[in-house]
mmCIF file of N, CA and C in Angstrom:
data_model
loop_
_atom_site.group_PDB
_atom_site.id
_atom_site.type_symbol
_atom_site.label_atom_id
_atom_site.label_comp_id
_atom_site.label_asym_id
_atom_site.label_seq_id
_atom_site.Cartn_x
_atom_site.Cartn_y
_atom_site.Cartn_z
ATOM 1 N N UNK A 1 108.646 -35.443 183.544
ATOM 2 C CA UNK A 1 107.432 -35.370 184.328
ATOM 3 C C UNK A 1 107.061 -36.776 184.787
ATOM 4 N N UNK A 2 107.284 -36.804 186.048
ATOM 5 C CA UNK A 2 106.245 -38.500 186.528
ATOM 6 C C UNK A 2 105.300 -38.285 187.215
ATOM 7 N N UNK A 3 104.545 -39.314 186.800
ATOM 8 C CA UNK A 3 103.279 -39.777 187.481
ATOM 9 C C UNK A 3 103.146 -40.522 188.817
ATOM 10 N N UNK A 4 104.019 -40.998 189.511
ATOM 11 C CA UNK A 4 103.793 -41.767 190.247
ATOM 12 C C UNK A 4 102.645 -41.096 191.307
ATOM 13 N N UNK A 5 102.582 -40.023 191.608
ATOM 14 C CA UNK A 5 101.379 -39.417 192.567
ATOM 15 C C UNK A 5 99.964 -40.270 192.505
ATOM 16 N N UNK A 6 99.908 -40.635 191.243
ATOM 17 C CA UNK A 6 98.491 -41.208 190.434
ATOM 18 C C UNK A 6 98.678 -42.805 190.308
ATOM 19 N N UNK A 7 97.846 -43.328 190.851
ATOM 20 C CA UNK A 7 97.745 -44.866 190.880
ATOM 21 C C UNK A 7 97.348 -45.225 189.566
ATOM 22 N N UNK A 8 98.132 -45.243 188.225
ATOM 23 C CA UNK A 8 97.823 -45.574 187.293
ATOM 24 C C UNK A 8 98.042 -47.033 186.966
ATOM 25 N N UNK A 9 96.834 -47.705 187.202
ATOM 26 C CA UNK A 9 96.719 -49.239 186.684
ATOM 27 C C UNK A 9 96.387 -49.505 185.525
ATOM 28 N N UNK A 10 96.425 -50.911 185.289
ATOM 29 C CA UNK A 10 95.451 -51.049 184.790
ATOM 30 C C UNK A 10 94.248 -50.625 183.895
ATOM 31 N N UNK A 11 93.477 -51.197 184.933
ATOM 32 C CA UNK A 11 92.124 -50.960 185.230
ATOM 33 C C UNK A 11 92.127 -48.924 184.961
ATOM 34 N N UNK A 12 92.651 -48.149 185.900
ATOM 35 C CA UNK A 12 92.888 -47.114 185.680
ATOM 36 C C UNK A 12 93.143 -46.339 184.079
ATOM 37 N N UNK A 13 93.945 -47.445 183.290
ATOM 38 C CA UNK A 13 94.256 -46.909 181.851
ATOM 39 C C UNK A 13 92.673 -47.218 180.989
ATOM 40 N N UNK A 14 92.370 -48.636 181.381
ATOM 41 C CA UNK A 14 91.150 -48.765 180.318
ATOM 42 C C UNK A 14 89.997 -47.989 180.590
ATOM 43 N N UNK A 15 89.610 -47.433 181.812
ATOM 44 C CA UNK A 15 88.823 -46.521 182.462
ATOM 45 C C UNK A 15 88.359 -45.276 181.326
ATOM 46 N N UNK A 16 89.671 -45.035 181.417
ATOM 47 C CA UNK A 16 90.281 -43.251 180.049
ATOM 48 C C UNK A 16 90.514 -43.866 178.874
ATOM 49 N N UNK A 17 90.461 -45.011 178.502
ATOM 50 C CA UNK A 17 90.331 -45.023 177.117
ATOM 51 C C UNK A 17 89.083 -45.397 176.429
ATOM 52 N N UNK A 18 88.174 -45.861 178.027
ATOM 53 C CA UNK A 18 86.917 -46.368 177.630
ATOM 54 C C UNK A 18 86.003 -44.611 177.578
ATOM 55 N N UNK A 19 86.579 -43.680 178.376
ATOM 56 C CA UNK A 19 85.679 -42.350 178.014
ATOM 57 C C UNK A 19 86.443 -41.856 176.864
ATOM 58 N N UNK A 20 87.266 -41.522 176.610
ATOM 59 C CA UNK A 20 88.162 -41.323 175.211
ATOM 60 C C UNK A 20 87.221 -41.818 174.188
ATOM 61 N N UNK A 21 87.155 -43.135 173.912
ATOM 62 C CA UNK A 21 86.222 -43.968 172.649
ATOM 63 C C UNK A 21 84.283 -43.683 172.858
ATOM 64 N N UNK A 22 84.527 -43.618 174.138
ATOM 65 C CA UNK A 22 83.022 -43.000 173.919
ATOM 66 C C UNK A 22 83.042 -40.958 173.220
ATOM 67 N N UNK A 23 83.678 -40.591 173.194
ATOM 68 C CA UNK A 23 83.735 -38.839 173.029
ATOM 69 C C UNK A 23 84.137 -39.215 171.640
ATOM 70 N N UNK A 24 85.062 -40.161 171.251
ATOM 71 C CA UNK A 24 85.386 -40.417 169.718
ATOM 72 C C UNK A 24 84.243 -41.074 168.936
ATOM 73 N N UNK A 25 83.391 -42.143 169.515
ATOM 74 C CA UNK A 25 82.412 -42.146 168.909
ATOM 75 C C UNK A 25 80.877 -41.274 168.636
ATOM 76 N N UNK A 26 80.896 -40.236 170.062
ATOM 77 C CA UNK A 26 79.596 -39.500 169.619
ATOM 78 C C UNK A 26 80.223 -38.580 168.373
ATOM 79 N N UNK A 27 81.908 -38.330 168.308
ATOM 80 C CA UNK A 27 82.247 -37.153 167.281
ATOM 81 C C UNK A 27 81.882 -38.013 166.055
ATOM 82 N N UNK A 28 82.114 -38.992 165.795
ATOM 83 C CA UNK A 28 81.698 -40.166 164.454
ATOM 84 C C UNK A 28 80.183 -40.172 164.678
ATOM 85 N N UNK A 29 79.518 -40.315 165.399
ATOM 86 C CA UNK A 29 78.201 -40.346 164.817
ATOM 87 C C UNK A 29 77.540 -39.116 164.552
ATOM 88 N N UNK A 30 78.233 -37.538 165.463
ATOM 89 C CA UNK A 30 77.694 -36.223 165.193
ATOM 90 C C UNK A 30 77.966 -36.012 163.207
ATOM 91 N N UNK A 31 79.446 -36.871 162.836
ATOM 92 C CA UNK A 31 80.077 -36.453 161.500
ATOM 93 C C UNK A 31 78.986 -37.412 160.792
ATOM 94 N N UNK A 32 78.871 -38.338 160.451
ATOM 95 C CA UNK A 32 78.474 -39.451 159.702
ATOM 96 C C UNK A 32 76.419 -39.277 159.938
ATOM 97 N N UNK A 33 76.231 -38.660 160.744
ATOM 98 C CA UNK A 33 74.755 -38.822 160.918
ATOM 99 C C UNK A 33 74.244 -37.633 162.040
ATOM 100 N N UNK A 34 74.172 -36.279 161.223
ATOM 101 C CA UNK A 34 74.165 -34.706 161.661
ATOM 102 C C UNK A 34 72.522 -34.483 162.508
ATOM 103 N N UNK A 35 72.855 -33.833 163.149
ATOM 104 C CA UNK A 35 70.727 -33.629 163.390
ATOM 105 C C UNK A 35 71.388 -34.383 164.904
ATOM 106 N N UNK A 36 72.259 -33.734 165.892
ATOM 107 C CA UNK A 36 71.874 -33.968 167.329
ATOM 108 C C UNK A 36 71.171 -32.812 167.750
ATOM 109 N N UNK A 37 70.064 -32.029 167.243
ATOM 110 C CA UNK A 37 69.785 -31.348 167.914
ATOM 111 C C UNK A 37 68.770 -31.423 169.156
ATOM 112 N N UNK A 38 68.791 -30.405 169.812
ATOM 113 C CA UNK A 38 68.327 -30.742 171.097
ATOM 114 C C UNK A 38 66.411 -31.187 171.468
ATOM 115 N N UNK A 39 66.200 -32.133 171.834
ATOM 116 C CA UNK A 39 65.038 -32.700 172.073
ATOM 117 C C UNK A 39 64.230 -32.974 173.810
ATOM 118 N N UNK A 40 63.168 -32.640 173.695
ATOM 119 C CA UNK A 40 62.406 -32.923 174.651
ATOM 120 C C UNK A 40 61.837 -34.028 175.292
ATOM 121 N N UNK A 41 62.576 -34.478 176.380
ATOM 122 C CA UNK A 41 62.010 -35.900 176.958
ATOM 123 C C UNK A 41 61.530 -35.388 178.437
ATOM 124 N N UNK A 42 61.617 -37.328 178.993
ATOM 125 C CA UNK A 42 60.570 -37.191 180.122
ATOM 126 C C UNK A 42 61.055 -35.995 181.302
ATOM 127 N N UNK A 43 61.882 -35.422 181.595
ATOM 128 C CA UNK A 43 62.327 -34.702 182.230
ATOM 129 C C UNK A 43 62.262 -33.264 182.303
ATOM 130 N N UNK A 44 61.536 -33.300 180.927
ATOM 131 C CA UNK A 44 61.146 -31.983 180.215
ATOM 132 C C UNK A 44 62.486 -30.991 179.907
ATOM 133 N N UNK A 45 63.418 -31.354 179.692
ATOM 134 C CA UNK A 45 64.589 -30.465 179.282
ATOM 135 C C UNK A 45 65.078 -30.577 178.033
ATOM 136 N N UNK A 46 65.696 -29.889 177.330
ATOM 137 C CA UNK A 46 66.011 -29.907 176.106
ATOM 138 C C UNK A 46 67.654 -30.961 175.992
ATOM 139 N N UNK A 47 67.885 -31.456 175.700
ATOM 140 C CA UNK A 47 68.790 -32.595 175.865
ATOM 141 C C UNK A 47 69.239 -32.635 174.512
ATOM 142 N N UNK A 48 71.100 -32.399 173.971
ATOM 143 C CA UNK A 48 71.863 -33.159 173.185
ATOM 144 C C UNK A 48 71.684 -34.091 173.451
ATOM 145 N N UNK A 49 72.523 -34.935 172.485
ATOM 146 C CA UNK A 49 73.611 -36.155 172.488
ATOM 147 C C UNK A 49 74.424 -36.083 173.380
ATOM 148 N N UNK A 50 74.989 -35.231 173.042
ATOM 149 C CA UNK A 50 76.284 -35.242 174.367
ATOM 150 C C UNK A 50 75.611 -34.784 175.607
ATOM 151 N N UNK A 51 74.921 -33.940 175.751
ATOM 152 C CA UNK A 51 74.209 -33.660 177.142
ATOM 153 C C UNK A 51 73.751 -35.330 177.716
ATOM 154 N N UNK A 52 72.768 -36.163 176.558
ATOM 155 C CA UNK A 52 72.637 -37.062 177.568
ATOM 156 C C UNK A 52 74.102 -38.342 177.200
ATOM 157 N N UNK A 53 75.129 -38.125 176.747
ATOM 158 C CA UNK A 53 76.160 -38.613 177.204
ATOM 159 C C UNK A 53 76.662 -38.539 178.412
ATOM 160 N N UNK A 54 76.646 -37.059 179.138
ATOM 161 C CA UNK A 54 77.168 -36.571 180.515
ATOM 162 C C UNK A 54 76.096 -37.010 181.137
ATOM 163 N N UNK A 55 75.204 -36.957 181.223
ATOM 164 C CA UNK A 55 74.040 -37.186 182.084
ATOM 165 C C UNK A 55 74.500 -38.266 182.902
ATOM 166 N N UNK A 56 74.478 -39.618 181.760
ATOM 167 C CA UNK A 56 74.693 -40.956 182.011
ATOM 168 C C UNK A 56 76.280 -41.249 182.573
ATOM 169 N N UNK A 57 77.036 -40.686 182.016
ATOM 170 C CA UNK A 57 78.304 -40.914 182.942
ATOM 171 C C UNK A 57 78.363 -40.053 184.108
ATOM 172 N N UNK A 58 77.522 -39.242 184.671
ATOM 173 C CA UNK A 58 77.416 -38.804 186.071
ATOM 174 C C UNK A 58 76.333 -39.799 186.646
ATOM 175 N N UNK A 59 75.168 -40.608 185.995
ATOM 176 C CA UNK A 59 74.769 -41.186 186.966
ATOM 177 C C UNK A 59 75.327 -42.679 186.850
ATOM 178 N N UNK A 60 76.428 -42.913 186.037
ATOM 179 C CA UNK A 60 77.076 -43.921 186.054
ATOM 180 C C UNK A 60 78.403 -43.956 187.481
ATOM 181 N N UNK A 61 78.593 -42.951 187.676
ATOM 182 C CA UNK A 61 79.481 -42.743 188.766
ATOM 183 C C UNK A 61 78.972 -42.617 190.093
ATOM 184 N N UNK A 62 78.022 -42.320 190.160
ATOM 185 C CA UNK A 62 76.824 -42.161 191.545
ATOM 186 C C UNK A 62 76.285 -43.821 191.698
ATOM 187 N N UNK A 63 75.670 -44.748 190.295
ATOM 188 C CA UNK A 63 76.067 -45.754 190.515
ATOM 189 C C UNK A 63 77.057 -46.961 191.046
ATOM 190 N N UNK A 64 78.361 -46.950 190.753
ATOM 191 C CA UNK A 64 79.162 -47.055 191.168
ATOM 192 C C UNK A 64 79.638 -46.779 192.593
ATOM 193 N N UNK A 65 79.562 -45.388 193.024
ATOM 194 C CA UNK A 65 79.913 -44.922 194.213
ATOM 195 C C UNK A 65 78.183 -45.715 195.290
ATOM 196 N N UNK A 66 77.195 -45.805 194.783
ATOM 197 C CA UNK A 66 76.799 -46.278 195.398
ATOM 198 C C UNK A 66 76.574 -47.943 195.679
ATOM 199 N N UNK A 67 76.802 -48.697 194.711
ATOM 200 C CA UNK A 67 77.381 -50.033 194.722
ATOM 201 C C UNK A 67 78.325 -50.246 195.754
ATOM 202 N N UNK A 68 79.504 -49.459 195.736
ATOM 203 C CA UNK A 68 80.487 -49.517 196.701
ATOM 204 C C UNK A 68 80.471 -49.393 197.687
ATOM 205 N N UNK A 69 79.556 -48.723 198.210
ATOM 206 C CA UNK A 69 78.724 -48.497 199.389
ATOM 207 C C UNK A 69 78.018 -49.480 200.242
ATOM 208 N N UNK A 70 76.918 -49.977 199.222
ATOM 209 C CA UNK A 70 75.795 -51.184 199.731
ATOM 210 C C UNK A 70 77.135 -52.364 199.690
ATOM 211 N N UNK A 71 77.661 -52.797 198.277
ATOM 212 C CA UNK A 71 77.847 -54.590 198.271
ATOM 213 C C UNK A 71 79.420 -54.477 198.263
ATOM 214 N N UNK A 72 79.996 -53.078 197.822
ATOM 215 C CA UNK A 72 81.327 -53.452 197.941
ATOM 216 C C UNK A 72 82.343 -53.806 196.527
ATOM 217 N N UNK A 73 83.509 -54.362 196.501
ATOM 218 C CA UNK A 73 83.973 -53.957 195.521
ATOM 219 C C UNK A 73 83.828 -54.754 194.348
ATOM 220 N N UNK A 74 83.142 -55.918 194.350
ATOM 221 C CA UNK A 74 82.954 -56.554 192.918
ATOM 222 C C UNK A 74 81.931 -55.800 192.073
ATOM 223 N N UNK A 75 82.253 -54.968 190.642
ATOM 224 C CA UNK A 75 81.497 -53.759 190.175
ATOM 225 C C UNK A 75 81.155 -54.247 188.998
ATOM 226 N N UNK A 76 80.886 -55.945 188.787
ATOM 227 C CA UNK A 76 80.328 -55.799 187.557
ATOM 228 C C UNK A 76 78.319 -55.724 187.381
ATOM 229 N N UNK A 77 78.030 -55.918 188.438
ATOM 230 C CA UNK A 77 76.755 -55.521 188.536
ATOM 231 C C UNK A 77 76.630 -53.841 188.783
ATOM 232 N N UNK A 78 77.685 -53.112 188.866
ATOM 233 C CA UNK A 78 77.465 -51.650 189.083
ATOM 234 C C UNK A 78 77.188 -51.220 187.486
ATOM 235 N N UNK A 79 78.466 -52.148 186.771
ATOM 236 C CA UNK A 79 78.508 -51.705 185.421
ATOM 237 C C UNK A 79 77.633 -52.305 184.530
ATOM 238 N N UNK A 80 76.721 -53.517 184.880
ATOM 239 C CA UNK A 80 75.641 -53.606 184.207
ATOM 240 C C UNK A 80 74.424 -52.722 184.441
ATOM 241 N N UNK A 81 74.412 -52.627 185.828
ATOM 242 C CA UNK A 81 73.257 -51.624 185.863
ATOM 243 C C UNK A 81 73.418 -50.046 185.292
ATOM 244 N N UNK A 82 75.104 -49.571 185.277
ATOM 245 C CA UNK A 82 75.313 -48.125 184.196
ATOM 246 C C UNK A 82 74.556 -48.366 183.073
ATOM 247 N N UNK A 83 75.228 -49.617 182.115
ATOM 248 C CA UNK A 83 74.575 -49.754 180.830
ATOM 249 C C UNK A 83 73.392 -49.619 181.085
ATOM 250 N N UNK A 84 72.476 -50.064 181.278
ATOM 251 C CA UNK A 84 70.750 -50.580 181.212
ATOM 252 C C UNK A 84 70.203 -49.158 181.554
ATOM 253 N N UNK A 85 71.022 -47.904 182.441
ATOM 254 C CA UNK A 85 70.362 -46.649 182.604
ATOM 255 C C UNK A 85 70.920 -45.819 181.210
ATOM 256 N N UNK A 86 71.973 -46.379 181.089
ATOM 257 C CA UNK A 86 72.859 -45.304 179.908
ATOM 258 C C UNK A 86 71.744 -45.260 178.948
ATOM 259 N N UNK A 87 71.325 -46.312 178.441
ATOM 260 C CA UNK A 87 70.484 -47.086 177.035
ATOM 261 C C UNK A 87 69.124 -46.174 177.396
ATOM 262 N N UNK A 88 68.513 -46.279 178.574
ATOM 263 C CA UNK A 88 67.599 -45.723 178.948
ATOM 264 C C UNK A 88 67.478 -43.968 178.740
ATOM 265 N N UNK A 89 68.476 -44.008 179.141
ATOM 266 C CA UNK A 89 68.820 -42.204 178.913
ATOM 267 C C UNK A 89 68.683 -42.203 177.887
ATOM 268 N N UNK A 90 69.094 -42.466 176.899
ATOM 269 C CA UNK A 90 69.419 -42.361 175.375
ATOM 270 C C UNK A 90 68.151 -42.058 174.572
ATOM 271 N N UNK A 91 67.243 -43.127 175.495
ATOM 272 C CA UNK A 91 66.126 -43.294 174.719
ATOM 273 C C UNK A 91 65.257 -42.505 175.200
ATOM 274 N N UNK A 92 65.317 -41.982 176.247
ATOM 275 C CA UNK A 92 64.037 -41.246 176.806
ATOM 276 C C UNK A 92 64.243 -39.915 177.359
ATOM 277 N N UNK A 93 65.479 -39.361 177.834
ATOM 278 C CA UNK A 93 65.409 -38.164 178.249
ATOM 279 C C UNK A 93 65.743 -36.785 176.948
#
């Protein structure tokens, strides 16, 4: 089976290992520290852990896609501004 269809870089590999280690760590913190159950924030919806895991990596990608848009391809201000909403999510929705 090859891949070549798929522009696998890089950048491309650490991408999937950086969502990989995030799904491996909410399973380590669901094991080690139980009670994600679902809670009410500003949005008024009942929200996991992992719900607001997805949350934040969909508006981490809308970030991104919109960075790329306005300034173009240097994305480390896309990916500081993911973090600073991710953290935010975490804490409030």
């Amino acid at each position: 089976m090859t891949l070549t269809w798929m522009a696998w870089t890089w950048q491309t590999a650490v991408f999937w290992l950086f969502i990989l280690s995030l799904l491996l760590a909410m399973a380590m913190w669901e094991k080690f520290s139980p009670g994600g159950n679902p809670r009410r924030g500003i949005l008024g919806l009942d929200t996991t852990r992992g719900d607001r895991l997805f949350i934040s990596l969909m508006v981490a990608a809308w970030i991104h896609l919109g960075w790329l848009f306005v300034a173009g391809p240097p994305l480390l201000g896309a990916a500081i501004a993911s973090v600073v909403v991710a953290i935010l999510i975490f804490r409030l929705v």
